[in-house]
CSV table of C-alpha atoms in Angstrom, one decimal:
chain,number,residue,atom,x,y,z
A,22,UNK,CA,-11.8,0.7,-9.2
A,23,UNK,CA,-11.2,3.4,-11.8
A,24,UNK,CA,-14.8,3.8,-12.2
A,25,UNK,CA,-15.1,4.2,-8.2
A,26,UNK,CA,-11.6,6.8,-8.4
A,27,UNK,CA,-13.6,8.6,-11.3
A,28,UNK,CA,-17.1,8.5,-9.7
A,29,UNK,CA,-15.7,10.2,-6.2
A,30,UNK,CA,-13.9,12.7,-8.3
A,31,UNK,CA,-10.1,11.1,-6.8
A,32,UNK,CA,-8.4,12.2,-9.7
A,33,UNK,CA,-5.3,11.0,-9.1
A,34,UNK,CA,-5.9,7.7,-8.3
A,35,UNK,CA,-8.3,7.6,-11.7
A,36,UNK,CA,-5.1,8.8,-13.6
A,37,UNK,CA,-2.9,6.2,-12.1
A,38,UNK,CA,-5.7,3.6,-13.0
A,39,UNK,CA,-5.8,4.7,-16.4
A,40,UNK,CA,-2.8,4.8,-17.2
A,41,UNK,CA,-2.8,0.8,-16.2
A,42,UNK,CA,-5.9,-0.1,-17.7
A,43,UNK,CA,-3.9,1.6,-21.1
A,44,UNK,CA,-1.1,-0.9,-20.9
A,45,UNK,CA,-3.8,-3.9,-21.1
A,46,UNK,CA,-5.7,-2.2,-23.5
A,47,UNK,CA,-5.7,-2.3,-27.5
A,48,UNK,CA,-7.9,-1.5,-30.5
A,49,UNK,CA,-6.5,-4.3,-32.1
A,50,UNK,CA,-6.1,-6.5,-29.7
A,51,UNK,CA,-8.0,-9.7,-28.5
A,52,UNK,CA,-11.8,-9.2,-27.1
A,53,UNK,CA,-10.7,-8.0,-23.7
A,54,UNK,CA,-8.3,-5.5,-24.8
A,55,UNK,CA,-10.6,-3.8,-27.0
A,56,UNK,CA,-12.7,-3.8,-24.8
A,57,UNK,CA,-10.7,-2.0,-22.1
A,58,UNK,CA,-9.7,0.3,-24.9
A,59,UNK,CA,-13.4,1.5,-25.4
A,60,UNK,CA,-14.1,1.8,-21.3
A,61,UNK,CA,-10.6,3.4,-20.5
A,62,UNK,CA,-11.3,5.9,-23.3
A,63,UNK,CA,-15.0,6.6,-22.2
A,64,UNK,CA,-13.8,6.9,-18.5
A,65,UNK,CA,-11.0,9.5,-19.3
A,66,UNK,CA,-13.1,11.4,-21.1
A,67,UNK,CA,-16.0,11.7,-18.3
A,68,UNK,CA,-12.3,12.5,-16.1
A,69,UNK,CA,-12.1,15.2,-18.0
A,70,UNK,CA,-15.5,16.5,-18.9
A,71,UNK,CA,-15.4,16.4,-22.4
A,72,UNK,CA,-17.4,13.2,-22.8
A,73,UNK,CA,-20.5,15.1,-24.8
A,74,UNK,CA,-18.2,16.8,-27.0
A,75,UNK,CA,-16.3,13.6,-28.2
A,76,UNK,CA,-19.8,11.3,-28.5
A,77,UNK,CA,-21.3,14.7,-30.9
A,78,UNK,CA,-18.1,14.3,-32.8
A,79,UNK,CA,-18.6,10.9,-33.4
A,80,UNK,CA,-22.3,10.7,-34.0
A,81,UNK,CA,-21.6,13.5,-36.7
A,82,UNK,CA,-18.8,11.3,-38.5
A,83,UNK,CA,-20.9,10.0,-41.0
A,84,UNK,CA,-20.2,6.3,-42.8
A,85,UNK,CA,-20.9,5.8,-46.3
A,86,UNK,CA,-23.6,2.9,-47.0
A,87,UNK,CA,-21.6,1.2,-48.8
A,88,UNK,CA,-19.1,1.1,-45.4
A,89,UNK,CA,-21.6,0.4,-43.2
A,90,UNK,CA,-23.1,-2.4,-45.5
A,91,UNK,CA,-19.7,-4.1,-45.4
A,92,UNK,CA,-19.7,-3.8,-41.5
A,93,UNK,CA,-23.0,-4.9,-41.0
A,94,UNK,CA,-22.6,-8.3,-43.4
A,95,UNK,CA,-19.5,-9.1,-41.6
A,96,UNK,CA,-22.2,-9.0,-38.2
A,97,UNK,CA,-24.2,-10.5,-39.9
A,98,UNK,CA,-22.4,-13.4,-40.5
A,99,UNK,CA,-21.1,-14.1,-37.3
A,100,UNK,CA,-24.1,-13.4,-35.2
A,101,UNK,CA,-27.9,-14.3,-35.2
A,102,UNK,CA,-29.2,-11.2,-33.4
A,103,UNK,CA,-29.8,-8.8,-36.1
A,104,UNK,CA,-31.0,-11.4,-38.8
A,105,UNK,CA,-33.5,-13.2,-36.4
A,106,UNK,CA,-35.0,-10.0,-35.3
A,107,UNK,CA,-35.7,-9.0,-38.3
A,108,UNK,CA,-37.0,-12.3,-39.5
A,109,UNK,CA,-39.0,-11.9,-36.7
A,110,UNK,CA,-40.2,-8.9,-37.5
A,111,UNK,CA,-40.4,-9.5,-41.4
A,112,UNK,CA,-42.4,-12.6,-40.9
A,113,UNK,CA,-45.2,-10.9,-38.3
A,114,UNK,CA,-45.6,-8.1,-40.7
A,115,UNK,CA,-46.0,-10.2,-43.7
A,116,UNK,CA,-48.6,-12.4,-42.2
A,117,UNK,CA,-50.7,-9.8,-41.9
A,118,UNK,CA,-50.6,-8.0,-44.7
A,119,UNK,CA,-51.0,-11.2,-46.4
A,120,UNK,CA,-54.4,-10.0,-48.4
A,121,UNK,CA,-53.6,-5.9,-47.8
A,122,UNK,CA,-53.4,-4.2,-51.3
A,123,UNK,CA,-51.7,-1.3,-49.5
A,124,UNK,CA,-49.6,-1.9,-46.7
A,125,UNK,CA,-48.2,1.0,-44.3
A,126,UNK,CA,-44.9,0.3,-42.3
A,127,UNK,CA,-44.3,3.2,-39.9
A,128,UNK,CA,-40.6,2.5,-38.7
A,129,UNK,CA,-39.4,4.3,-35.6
A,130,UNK,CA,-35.6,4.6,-36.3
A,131,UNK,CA,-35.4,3.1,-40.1
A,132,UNK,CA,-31.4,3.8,-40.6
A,133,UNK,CA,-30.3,3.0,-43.4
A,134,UNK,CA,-33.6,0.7,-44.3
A,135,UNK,CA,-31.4,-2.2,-44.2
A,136,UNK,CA,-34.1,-4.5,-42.2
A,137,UNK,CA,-37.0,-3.8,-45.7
A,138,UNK,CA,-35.1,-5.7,-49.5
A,139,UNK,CA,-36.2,-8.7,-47.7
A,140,UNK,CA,-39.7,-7.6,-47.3
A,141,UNK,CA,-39.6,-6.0,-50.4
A,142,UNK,CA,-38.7,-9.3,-51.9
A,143,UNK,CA,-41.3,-11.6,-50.2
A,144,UNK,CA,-44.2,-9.3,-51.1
A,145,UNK,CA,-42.8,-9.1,-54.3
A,146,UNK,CA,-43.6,-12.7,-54.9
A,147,UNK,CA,-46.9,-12.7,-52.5
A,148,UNK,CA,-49.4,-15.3,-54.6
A,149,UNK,CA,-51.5,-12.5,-57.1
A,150,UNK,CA,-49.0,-10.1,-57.2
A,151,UNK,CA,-47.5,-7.6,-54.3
A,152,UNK,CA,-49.4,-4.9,-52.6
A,153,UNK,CA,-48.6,-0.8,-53.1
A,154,UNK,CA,-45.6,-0.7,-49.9
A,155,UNK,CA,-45.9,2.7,-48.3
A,156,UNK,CA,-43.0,3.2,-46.0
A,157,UNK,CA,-43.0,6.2,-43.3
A,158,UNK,CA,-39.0,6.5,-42.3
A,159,UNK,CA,-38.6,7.7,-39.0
A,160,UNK,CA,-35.2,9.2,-37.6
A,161,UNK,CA,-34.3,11.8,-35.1
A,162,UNK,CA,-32.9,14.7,-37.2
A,163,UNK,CA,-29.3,14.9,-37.8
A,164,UNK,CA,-27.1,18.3,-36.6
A,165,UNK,CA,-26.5,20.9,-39.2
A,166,UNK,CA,-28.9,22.5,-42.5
A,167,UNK,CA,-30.5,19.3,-43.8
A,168,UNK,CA,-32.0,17.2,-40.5
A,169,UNK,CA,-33.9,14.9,-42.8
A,170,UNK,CA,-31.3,14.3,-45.4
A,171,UNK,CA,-30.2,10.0,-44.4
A,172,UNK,CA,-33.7,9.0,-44.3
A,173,UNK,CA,-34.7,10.5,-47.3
A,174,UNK,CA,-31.3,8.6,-48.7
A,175,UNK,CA,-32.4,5.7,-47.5
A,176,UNK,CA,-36.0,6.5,-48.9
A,177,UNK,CA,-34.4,6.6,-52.5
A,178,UNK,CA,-32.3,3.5,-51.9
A,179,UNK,CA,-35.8,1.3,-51.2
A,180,UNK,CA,-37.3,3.4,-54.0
A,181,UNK,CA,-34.5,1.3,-56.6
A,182,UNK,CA,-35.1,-1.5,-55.0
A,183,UNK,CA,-38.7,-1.7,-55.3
A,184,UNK,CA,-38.5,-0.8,-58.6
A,185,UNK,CA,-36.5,-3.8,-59.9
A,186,UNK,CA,-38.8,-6.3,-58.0
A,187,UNK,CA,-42.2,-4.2,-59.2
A,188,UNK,CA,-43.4,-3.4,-55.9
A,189,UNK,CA,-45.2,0.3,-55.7
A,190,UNK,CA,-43.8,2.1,-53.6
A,191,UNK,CA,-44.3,5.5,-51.7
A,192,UNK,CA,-42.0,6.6,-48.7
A,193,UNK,CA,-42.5,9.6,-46.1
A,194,UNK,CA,-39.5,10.8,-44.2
A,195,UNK,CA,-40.1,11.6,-40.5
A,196,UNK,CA,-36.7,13.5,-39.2
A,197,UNK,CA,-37.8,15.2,-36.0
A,198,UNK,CA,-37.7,13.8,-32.6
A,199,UNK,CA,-40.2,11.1,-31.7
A,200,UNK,CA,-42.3,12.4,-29.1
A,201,UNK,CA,-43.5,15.7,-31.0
A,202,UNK,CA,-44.5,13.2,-34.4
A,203,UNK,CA,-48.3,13.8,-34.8
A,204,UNK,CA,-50.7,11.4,-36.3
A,205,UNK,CA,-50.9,13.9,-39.4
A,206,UNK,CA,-47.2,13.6,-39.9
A,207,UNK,CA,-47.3,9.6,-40.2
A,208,UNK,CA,-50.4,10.5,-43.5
A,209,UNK,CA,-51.9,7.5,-42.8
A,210,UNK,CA,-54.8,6.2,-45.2
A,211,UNK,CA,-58.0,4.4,-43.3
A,212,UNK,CA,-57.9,1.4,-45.8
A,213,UNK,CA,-54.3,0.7,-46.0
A,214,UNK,CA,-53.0,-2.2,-43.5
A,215,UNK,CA,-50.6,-0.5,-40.8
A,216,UNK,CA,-47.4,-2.2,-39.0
A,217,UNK,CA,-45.6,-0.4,-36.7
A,218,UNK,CA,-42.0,-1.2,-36.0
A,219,UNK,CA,-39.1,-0.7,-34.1
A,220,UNK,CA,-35.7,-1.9,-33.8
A,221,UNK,CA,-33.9,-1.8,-31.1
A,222,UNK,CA,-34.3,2.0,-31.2
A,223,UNK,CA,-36.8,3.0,-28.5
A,224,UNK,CA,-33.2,2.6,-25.7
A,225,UNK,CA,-32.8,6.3,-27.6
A,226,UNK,CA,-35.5,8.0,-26.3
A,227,UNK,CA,-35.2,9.6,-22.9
A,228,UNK,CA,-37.6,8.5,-19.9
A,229,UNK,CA,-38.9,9.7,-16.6
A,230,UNK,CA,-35.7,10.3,-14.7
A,231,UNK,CA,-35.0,12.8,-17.2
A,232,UNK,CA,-38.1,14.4,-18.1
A,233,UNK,CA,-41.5,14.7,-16.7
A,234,UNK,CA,-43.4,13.2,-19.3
A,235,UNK,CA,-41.4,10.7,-20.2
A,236,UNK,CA,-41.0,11.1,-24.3
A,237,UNK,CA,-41.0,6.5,-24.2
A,238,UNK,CA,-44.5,7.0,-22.9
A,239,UNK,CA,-46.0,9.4,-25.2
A,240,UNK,CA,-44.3,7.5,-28.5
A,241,UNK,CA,-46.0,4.4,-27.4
A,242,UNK,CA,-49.7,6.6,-26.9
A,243,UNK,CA,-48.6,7.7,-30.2
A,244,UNK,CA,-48.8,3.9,-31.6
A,245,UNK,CA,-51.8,3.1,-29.6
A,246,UNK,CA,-53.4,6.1,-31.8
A,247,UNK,CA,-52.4,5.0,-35.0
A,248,UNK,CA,-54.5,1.8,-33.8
A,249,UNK,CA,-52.0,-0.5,-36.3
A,250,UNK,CA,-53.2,-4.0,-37.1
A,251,UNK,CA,-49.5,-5.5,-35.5
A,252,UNK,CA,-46.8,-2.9,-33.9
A,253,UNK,CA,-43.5,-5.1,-33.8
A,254,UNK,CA,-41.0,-4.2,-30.9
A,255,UNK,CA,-37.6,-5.4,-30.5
A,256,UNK,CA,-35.2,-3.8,-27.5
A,257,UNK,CA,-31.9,-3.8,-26.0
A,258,UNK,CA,-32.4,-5.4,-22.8
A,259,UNK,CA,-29.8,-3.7,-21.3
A,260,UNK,CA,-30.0,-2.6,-17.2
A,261,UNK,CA,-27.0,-0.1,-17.5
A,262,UNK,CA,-29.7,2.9,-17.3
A,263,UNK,CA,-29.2,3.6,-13.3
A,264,UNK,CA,-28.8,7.2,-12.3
A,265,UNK,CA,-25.8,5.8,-10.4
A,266,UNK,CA,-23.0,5.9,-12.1
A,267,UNK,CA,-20.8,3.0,-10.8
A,268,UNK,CA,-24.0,0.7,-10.8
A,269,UNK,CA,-24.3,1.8,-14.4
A,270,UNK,CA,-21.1,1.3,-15.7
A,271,UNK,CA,-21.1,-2.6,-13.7
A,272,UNK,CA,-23.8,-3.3,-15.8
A,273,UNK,CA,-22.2,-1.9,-18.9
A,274,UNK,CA,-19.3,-3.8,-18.5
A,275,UNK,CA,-21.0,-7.3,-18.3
A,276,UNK,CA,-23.2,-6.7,-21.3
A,277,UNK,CA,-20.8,-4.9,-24.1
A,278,UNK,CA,-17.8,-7.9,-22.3
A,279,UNK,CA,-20.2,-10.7,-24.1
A,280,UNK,CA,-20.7,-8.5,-26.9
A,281,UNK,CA,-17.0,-8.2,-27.0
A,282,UNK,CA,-16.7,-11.7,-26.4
A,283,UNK,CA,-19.0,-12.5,-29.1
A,284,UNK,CA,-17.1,-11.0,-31.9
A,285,UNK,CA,-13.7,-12.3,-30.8
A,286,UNK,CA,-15.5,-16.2,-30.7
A,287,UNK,CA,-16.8,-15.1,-34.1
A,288,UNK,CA,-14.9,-12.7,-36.4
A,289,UNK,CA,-11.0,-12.6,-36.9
A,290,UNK,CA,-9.0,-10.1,-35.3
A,291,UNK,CA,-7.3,-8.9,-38.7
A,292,UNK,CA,-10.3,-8.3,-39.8
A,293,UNK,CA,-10.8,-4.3,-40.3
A,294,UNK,CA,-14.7,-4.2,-40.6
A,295,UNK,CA,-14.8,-5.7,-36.7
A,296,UNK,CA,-12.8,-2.7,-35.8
A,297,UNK,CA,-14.9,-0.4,-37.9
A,298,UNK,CA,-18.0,-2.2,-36.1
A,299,UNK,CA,-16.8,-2.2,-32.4
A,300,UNK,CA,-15.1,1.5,-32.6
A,301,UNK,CA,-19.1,2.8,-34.8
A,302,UNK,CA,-21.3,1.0,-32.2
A,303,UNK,CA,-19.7,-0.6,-29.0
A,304,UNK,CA,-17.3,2.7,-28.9
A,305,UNK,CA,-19.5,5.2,-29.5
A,306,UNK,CA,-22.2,3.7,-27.3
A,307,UNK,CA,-19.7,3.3,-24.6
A,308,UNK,CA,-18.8,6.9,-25.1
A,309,UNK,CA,-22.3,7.8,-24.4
A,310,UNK,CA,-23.0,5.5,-21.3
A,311,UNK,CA,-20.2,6.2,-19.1
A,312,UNK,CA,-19.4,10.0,-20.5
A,313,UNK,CA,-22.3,11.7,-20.8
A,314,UNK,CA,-25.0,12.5,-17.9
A,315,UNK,CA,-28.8,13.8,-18.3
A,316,UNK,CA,-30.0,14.7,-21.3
A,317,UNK,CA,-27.1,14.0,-23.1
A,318,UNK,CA,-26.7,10.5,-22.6
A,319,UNK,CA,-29.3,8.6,-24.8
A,320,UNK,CA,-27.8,5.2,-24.9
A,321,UNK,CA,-30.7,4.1,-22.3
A,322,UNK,CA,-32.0,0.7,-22.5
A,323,UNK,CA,-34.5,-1.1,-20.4
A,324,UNK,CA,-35.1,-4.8,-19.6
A,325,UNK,CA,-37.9,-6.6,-21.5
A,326,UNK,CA,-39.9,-7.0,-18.5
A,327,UNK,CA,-40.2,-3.0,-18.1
A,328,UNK,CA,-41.3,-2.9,-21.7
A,329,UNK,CA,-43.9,-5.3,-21.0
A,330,UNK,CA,-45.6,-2.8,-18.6
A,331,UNK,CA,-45.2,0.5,-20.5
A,332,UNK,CA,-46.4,-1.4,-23.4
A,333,UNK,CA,-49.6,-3.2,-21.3
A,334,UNK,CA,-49.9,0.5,-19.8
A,335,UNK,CA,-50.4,1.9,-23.2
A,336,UNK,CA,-53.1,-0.3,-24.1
A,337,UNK,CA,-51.3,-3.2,-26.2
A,338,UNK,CA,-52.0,-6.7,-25.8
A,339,UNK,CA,-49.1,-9.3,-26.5
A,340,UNK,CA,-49.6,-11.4,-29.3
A,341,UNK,CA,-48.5,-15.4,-28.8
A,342,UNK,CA,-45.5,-16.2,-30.3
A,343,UNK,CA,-46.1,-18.1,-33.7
A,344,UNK,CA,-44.5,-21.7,-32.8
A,345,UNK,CA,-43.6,-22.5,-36.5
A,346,UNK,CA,-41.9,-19.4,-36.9
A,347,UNK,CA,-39.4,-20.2,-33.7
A,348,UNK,CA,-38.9,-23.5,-34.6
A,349,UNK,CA,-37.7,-21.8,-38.0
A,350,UNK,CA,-35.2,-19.3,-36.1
A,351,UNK,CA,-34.3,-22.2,-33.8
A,352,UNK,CA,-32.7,-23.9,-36.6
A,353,UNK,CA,-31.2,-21.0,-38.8
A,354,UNK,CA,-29.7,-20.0,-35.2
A,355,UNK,CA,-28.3,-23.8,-34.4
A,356,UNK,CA,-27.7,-24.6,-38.2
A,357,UNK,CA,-25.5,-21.3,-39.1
A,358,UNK,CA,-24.2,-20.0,-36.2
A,359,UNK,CA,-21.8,-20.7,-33.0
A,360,UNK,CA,-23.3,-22.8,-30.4
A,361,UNK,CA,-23.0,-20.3,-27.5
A,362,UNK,CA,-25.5,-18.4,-29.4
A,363,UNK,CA,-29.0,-19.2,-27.6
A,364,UNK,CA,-32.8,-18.4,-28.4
A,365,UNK,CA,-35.1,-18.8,-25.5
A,366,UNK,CA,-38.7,-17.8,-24.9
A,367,UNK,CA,-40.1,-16.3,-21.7
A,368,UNK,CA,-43.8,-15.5,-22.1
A,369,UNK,CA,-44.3,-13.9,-25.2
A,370,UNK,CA,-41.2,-12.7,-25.9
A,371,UNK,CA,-38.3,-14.3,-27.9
A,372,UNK,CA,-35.1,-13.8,-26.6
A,373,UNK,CA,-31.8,-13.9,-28.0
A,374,UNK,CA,-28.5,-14.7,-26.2
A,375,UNK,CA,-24.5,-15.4,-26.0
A,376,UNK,CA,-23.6,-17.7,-23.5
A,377,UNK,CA,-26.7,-17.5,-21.5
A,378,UNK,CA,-26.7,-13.3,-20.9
A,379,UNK,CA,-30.2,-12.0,-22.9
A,380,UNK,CA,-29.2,-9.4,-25.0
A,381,UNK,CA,-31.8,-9.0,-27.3
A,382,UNK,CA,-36.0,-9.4,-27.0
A,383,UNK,CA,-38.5,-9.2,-29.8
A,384,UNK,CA,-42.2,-9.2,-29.9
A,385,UNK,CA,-45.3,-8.5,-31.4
A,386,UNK,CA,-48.4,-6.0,-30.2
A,387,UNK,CA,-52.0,-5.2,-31.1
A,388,UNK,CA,-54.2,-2.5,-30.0
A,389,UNK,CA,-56.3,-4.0,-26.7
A,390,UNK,CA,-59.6,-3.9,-28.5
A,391,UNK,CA,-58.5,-6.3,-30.8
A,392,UNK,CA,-59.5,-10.3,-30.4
A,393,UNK,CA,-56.4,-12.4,-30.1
């Protein structure tokens, strides 16, 4: 209703609303109040126009590692999602680079490189000794004098960790946005063994209801180019990117409620690293979805079944999923984790759930001119 009051610009009745939702909402409260903490905010602030200025505000509020780390092993301990995709991920990659003496990972959206120590390790201990890891980091550049300054952090963070496991190593930080990248920025070497990746990062870029030549498109041409020997994709699937703004923020609600619902089944409510991870990601992504409107809003996923096309369009075949390999996240998923947590497969894909909503898909690519 206060999405409605907001959307027909009925300002009074979205201020009454409001100031209801606020007395059933908390940032410390159970899963539904801190939920209707993050949407109440995100809505007052489209209310009042100032939802870009708050989401820059706290996209520039940067986290230490070491925070973030915390945060994201607290996740990672209640839920599968992150771990299996990169497992998933990990494992394609690995398998074929399994005779490369140089292998190339170009990752769209590398972060703080938390998804490569446990590549790094398994190469490190590849039968006849790892392979030189050359890493291209890519990020879209942060506000202010030094655009590439996180990923070339992060570069120096793998750099230590290679070192103590005696992997060579070489990284190349990317910090520009995605769709103006060049082959000649990626400096990529005809003999080295190339895996593209990406996760859960392409929801970022913008599409064709925003520009003409939708900037999704051209990064996946930009793959196709590269002609990698696996390109791993894992999204979002998330349908809250509708021009319509009520429809949108429906769909919002029912995915970030069993995200919500997910860490309230799963991590304690004293705890202050769920905060710190439901304010960082749900909050700010919240912020973005309901407050911000063209090319400002850039929380944007799509639904696996629309990647499948732009993907097929692009000139990428699907590769099988490897059936050992799911019977392997199968059981880490049922052995370690709550069983509301589901992994399903549709096609090709591997899907990952809470209590049966999708809410993540991973899967793995080659060029069309390759045999599968």
């Amino acid at each position: 209703l206060c999405a409605q009051a907001v959307s027909g610009d009925d300002g009074a009745t979205a201020k009454e609303l409001i100031k209801q939702i606020r007395q059933h909402s908390s940032p410390t409260g159970d899963g539904s109040q801190r939920l209707a903490q993050c949407f109440v905010d995100a809505l007052e602030a489209r209310l009042a126009g100032t939802g870009t200025h708050i989401y820059s505000s706290l996209a520039v509020k940067r986290t230490s590692a070491a925070d973030m780390l915390k945060a994201y092993q607290v996740y990672l301990s209640a839920c599968p999602f992150m771990k299996m995709a990169i497992f998933f991920a990990n494992n394609t990659i690995f398998k074929v680079a399994e005779k490369a003496t140089t292998l190339h990972v170009i990752d769209f959206g590398i972060f703080y490189g938390f998804q490569w120590p446990a590549l790094i390790h398994c190469l490190a201990n590849r039968p006849g000794g790892p392979p030189k890891l050359r890493i291209t980091g890519i990020e879209f550049p942060r506000p202010g004098f030094r655009p590439a300054e996180a990923v070339q952090e992060t570069g120096h963070r793998l750099a230590r960790y290679c070192e103590r496991y005696n992997v060579p190593f070489e990284f190349n930080a990317v910090a520009q946005k995605w769709e103006t990248i060049q082959t000649e920025d990626l400096k990529i070497n005809s003999n080295d063994v190339i895996a593209v990746n990406c996760l859960f990062r392409f929801k970022n870029l913008l599409d064709e209801t925003v520009v003409l030549n939708s900037p999704r498109d051209i990064v996946l041409n930009l793959i196709r180019k590269i002609n990698p020997d696996i390109f791993v994709h894992s999204i979002v699937n998330g349908s809250y990117n509708a021009p319509f703004f009520v429809t949108r923020f429906r769909e919002a609600l029912f995915h970030f409620s069993a995200l919500f619902d997910m860490s309230e089944t799963n991590i304690s409510q004293e705890d202050n690293l769920r905060s710190m991870l439901e304010q960082k990601f749900y909050g700010q992504e919240i912020m973005n979805i309901v407050a911000c409107e063209g090319t400002e809003r850039v929380e944007r996923p799509e639904a696996y079944k629309q990647w499948q096309v732009r993907s097929v369009r692009a000139g990428f075949t699907q590769l099988p999923l490897d059936p050992e390999l799911m019977k392997k996240v199968r059981g880490k998923v049922k052995e370690c984790y709550h069983s509301d947590f589901m992994v399903d497969v549709d096609g090709r894909w591997m899907l990952q759930g809470w209590k049966g909503r999708i809410i993540y898909a991973s899967s793995a690519w080659v060029p069309a001119s390759y045999p599968v």
